[in-house]
Short mmCIF file of C-alpha atoms in Angstrom, two decimals:
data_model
loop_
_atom_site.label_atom_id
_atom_site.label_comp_id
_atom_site.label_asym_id
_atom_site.label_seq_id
_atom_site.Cartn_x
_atom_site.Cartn_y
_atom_site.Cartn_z
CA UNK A 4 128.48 -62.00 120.91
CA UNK A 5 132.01 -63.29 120.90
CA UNK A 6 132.99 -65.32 117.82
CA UNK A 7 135.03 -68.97 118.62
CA UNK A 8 139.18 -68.94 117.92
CA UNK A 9 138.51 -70.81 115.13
CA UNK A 10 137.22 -67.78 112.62
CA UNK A 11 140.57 -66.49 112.32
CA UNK A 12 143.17 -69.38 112.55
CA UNK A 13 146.12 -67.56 111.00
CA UNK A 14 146.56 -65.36 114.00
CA UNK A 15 150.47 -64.49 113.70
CA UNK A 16 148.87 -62.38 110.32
CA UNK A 17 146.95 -60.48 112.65
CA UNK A 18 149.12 -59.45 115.69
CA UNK A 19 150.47 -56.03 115.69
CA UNK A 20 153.81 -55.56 117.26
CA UNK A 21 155.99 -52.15 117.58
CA UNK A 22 158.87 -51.87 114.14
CA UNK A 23 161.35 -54.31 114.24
CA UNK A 24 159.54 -56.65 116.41
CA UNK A 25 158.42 -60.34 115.40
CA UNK A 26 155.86 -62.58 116.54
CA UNK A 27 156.60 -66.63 115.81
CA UNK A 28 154.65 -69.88 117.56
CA UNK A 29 157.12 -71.44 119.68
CA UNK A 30 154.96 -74.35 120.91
CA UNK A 31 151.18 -75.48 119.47
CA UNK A 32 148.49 -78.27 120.17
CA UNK A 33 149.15 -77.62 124.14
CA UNK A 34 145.76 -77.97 126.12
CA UNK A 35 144.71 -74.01 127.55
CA UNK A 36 148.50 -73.74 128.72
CA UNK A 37 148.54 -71.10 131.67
CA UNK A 38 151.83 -69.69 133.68
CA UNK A 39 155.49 -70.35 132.06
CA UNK A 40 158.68 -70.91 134.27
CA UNK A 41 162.07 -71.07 132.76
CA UNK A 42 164.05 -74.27 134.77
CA UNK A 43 167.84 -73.98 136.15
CA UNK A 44 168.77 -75.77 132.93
CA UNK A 45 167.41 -72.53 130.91
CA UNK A 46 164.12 -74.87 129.85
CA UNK A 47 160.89 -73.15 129.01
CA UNK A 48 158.22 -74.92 131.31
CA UNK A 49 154.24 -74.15 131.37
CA UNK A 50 151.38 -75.06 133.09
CA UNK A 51 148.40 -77.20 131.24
CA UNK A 52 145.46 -76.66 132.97
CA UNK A 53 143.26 -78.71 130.38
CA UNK A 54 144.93 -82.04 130.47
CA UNK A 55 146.42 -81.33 134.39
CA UNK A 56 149.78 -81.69 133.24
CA UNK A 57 153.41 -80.04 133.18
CA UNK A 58 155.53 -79.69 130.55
CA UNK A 59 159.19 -79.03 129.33
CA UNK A 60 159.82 -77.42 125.83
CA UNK A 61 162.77 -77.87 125.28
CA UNK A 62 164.64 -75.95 121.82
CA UNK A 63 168.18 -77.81 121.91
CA UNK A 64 168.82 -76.61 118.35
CA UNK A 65 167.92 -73.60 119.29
CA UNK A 66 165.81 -72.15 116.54
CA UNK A 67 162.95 -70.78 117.99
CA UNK A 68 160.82 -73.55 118.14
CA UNK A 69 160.26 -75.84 120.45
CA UNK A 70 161.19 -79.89 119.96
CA UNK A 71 158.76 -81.26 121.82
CA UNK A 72 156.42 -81.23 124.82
CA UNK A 73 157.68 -83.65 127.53
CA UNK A 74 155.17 -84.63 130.33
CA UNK A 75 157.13 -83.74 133.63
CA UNK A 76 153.61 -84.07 135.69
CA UNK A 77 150.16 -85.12 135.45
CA UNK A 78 147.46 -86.24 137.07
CA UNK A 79 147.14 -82.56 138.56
CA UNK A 80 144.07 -80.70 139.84
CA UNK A 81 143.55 -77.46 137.35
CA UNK A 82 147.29 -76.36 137.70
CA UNK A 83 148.12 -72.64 136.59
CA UNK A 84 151.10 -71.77 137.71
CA UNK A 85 154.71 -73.73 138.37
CA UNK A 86 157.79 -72.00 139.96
CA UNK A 87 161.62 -73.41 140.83
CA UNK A 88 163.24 -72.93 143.79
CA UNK A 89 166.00 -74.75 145.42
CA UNK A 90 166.38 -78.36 143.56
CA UNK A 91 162.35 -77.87 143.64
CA UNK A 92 159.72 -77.87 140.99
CA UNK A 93 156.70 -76.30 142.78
CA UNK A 94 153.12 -76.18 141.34
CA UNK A 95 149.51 -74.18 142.44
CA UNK A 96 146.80 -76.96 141.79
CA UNK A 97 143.34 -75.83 142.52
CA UNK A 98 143.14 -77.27 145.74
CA UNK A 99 146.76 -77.44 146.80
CA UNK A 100 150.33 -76.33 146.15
CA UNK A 101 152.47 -79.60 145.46
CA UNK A 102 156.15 -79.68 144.24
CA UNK A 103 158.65 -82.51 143.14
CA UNK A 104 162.74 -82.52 143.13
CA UNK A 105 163.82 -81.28 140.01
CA UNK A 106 167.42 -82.41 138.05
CA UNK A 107 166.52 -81.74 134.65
CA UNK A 108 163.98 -81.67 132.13
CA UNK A 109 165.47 -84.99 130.56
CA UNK A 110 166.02 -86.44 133.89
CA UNK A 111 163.16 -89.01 135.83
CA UNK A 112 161.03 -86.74 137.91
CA UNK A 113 160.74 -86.68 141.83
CA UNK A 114 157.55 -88.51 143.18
CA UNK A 115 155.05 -85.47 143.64
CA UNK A 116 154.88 -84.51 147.64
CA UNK A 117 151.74 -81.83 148.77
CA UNK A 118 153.33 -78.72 150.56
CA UNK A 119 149.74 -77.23 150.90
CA UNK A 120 146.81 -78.66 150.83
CA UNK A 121 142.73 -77.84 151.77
CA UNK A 122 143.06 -74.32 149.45
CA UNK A 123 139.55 -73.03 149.01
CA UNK A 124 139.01 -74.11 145.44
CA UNK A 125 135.10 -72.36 144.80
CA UNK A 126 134.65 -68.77 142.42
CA UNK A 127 137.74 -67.63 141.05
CA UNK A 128 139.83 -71.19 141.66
CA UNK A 129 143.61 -70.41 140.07
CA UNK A 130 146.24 -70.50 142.64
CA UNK A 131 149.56 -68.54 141.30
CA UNK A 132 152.86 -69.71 142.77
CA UNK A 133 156.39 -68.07 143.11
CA UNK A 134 159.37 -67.55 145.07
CA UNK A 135 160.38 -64.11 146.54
CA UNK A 136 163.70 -62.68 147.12
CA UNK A 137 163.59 -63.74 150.88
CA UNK A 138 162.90 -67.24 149.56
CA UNK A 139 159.57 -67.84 150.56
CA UNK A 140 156.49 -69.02 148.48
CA UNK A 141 153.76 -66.59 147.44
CA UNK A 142 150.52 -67.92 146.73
CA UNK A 143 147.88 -65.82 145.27
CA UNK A 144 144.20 -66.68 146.28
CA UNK A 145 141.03 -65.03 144.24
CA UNK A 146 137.84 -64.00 145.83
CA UNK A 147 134.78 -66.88 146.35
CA UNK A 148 132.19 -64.21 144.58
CA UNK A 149 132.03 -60.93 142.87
CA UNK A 150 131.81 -58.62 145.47
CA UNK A 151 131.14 -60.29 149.08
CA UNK A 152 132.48 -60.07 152.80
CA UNK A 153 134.69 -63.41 152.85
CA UNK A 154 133.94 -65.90 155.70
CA UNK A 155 137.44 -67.41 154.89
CA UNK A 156 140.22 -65.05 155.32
CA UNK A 157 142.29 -66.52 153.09
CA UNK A 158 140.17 -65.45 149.98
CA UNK A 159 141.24 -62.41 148.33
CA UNK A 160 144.53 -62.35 149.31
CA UNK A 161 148.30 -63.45 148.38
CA UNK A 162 149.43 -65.76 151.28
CA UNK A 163 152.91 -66.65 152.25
CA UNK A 164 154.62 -69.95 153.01
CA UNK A 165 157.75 -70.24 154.71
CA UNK A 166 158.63 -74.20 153.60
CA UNK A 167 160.63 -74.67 156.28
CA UNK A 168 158.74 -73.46 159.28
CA UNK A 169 155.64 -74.75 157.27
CA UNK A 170 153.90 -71.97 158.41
CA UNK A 171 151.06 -70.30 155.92
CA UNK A 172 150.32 -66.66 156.53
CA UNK A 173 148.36 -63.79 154.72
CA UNK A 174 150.50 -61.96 153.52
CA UNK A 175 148.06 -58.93 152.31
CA UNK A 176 144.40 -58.52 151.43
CA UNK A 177 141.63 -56.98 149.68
CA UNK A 178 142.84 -58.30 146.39
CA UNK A 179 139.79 -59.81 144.30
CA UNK A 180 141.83 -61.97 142.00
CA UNK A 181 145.90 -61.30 141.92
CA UNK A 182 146.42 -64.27 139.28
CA UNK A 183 149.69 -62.36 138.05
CA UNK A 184 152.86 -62.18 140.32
CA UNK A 185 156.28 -61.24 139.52
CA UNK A 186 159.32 -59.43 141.70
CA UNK A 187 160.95 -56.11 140.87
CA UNK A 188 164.63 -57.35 139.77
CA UNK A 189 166.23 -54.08 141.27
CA UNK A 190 163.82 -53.49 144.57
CA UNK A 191 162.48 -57.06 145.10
CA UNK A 192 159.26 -55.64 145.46
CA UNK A 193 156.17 -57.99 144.67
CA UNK A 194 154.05 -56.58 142.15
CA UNK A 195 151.24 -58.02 141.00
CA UNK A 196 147.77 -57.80 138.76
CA UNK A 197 144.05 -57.33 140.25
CA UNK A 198 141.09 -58.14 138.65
CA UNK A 199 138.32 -55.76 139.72
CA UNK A 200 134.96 -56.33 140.00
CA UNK A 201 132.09 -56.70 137.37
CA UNK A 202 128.19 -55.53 136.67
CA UNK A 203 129.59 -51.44 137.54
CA UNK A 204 129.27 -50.71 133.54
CA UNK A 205 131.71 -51.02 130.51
CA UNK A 206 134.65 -48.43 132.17
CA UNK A 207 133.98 -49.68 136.37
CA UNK A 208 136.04 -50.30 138.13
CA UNK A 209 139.61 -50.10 136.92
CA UNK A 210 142.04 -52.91 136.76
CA UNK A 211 145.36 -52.74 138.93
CA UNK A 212 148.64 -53.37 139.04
CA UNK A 213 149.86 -53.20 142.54
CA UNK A 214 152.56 -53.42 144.52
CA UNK A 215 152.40 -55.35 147.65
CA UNK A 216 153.78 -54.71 151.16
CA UNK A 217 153.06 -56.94 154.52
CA UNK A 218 150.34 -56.38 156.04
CA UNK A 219 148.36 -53.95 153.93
CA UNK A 220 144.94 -54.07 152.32
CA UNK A 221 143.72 -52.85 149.19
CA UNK A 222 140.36 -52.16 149.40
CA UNK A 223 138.06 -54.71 148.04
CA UNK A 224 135.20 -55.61 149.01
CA UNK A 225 134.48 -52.05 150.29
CA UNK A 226 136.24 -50.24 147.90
CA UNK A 227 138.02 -50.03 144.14
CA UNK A 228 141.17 -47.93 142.59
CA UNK A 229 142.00 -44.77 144.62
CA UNK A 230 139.97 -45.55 147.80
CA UNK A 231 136.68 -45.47 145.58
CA UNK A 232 133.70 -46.77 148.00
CA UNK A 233 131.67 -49.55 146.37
CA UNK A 234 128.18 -48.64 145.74
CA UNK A 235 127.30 -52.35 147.23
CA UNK A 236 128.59 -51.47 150.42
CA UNK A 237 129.28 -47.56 150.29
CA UNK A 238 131.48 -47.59 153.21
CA UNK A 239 133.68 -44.56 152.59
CA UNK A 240 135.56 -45.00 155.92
CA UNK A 241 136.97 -48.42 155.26
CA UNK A 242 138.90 -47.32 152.35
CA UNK A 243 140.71 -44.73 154.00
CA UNK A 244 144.10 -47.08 155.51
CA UNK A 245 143.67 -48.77 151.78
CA UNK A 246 146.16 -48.70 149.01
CA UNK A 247 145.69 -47.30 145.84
CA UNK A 248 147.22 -49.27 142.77
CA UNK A 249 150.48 -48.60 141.24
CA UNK A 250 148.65 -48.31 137.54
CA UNK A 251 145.04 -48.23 136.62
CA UNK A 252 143.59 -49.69 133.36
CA UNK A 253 141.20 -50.14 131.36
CA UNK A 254 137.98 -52.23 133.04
CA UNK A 255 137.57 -55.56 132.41
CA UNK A 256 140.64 -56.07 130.28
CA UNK A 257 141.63 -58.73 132.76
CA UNK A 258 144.90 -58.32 133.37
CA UNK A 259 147.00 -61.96 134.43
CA UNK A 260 150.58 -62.44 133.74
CA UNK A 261 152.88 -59.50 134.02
CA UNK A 262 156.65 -59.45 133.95
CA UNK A 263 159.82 -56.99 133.93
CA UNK A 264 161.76 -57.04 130.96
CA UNK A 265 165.63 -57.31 132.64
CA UNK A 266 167.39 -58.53 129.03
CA UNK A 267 169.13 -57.25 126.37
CA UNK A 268 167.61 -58.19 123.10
CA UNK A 269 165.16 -55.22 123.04
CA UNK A 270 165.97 -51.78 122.59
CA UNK A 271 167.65 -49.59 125.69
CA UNK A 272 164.19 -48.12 126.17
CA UNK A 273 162.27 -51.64 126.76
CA UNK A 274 164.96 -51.89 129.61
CA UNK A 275 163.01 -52.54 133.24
CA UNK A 276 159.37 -51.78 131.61
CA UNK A 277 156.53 -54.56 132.52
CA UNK A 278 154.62 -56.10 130.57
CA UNK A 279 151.00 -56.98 131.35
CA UNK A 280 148.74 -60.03 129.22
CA UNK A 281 145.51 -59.00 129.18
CA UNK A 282 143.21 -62.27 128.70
CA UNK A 283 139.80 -59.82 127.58
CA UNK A 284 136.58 -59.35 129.10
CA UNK A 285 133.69 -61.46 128.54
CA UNK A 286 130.83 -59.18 130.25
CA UNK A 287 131.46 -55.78 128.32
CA UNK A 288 129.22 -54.72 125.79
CA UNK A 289 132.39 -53.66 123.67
CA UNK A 290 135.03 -56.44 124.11
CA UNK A 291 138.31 -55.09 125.59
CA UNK A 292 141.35 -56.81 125.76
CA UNK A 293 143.16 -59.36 124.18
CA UNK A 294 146.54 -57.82 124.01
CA UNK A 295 149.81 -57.61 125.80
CA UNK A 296 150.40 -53.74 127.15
CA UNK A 297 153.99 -52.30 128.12
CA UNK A 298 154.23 -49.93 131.62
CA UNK A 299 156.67 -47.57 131.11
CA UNK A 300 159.14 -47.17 134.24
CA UNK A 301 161.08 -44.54 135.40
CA UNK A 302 163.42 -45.06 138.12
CA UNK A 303 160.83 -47.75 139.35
CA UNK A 304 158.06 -45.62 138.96
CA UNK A 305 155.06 -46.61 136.13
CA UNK A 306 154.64 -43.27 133.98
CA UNK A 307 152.77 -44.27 131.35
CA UNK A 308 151.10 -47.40 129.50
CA UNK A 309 150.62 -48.77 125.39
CA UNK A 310 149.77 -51.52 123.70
CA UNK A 311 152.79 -54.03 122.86
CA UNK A 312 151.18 -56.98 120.83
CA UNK A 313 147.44 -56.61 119.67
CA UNK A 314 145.26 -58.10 117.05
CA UNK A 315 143.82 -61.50 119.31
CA UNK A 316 140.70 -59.49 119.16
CA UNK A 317 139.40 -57.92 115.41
CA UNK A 318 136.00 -56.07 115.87
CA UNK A 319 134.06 -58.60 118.03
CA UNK A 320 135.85 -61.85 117.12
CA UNK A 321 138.60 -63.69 119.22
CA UNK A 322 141.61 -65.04 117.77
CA UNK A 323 142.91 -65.44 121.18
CA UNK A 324 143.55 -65.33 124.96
CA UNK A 325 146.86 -64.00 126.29
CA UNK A 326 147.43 -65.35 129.72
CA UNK A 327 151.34 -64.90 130.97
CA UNK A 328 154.60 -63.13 129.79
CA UNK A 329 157.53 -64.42 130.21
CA UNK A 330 161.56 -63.11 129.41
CA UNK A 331 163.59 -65.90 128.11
CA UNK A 332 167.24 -67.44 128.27
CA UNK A 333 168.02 -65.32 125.17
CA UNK A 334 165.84 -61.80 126.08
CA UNK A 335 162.90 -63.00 123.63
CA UNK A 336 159.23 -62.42 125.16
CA UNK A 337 157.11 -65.70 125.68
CA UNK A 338 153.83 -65.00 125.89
CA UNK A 339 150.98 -67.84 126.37
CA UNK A 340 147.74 -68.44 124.80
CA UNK A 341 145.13 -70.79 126.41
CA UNK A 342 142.48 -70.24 124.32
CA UNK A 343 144.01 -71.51 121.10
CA UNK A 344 146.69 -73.53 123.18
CA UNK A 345 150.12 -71.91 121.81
CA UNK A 346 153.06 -70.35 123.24
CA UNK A 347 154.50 -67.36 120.98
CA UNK A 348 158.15 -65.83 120.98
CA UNK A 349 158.31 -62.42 120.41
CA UNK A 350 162.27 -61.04 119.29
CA UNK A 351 163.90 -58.24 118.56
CA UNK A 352 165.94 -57.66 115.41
CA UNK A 353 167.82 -54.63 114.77
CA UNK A 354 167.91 -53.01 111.39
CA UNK A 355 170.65 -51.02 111.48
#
């Protein structure tokens, strides 16, 4: 059995990073903070699903720490995820996508309008937000089950919503639970993190990272990784038009937040590698997990996959929960933590 946070509260002593790397706590006491945004005015922002709220960290000194949490929003329906877009501050509440005008962390809010509204909200509830290059808003939407057919057609799927025509679409399917989004910086294309399935055994199926066209499925219910057939359904022929993930990992490691590192502050070879936050399995029999991985690219192609920052997880007990990655104003990794409610910097310093 899994031990509580709490056995091992000095957690920075335990997290493993590559030489010359160094992890710090940037922001503490935050209730199970979720999906990070960084606002026009270079603010770290974050999602608290606990307490339904938004908030701005701001570091005006600038030394690594945050100042203070300010409240931008509350009164919010399990938000996990917050994006900016045009003078906007958008937000994926369980139930709904709702946004406010945005002019500044220190500045009085917008009153809080509902773009979206009567999301299924039952099974695997998050609802990730974000803006693609074409300006439109993504919203990823998890499965209602394990392994089912879906009587709504917008489970298991990322949707898109063009806020002008107000017009909600899906975008592509077969997707049990794409909680992570993020956009190539050089391609534009969406990439983004699936959550396979569970009770197939410790190493079944993989987890994916895949990258998303129009109109395409990939695969579940019927089917897992390369066109696998689940044993639940064992349908071979409706996997064959399916698309096989850009990078398999390990099962059950739970992969959510995932981002492209596009700064400077880490070595030449860190540049346009993604990083993944794995938040850990719960129904394993060997807990896996708990870490944040790196994806090596090559000329936009994955070629290869190692651990980044481990050490939330020592033998059986949980220090904590990685949930999202973010790259910062000055090319420092952010990386979330809603099980002990903390946002750590990760930096680079060079010792030649």
């Amino acid at each position: 059995m899994l031990v509580p946070v709490q056995a091992f509260p000095d957690v920075l002593d335990e997290i493993k990073l590559p030489e010359g790397f160094k992890i710090e706590e940037f922001a503490g006491s935050l209730d199970k903070p979720r999906f990070m945004a960084m606002s026009p005015d270079g603010v770290l922002f974050v999602s608290s699903m606990g307490n339904g709220e938004i908030r701005a960290l701001p570091d005006t000194d600038k030394d690594g720490t945050a100042d203070k949490a300010i409240t931008v929003m509350d009164g919010l329906n399990r938000p996990n995820s917050i994006a900016f877009h045009d003078g906007y501050l958008y937000v994926g509440e369980t139930d709904k996508v709702s946004r406010l005008k945005y002019d500044g962390y220190d500045k009085e809010p917008g009153k809080k309008e509902v773009l979206v509204s009567g999301l299924p909200n039952k099974g695997h509830f998050t609802k990730t937000v974000g803006f693609g290059p074409d300006g439109t808003l993504y919203v990823s939407m998890g499965s209602s089950c394990n392994v089912c057919v879906e009587k709504d057609d917008r489970r298991a799927t990322i949707l898109r919503y063009d806020p002008k025509e107000k017009d909600l679409e899906v975008f592509a399917s077969g997707l049990r639970n794409s909680v992570g989004m993020t956009w190539h910086p050089e391609t534009g294309e969406l990439w983004a993190t699936d959550n396979g399935r569970d009770w197939l055994g410790d190493n079944l199926p993989p987890e994916e990272v895949n990258v998303i066209k129009k109109g395409e499925n990939y695969g579940w219910p019927y089917c897992y990784g390369d066109k696998i057939p689940d044993p639940d359904f064992n349908e071979p022929e409706k996997c064959v038009n399916t698309v096989s993930p850009a990078v398999e990992m390990q099962a059950h490691s739970a992969p959510l937040g995932l981002t492209f590192y596009d700064a400077e502050m880490f070595p030449d070879e860190y540049e346009g590698d993604l990083f993944v936050a794995f938040h850990g399995s719960w129904n394993r029999s060997k807990p896996t997990g708990y870490k944040v991985v790196r994806i090596k690219m090559k000329n936009g192609k994955p070629e290869g996959i190692e651990d980044f920052a481990r050490g939330w997880l020592k033998g059986e007990k949980r220090l904590g929960r990685p949930v999202d990655v973010l790259v910062g104003s000055n090319g420092e990794l952010f990386v979330s933590d809603d099980m002990r409610g903390v946002i750590y910097r990760i930096t680079y310093e060079s010792k030649n």
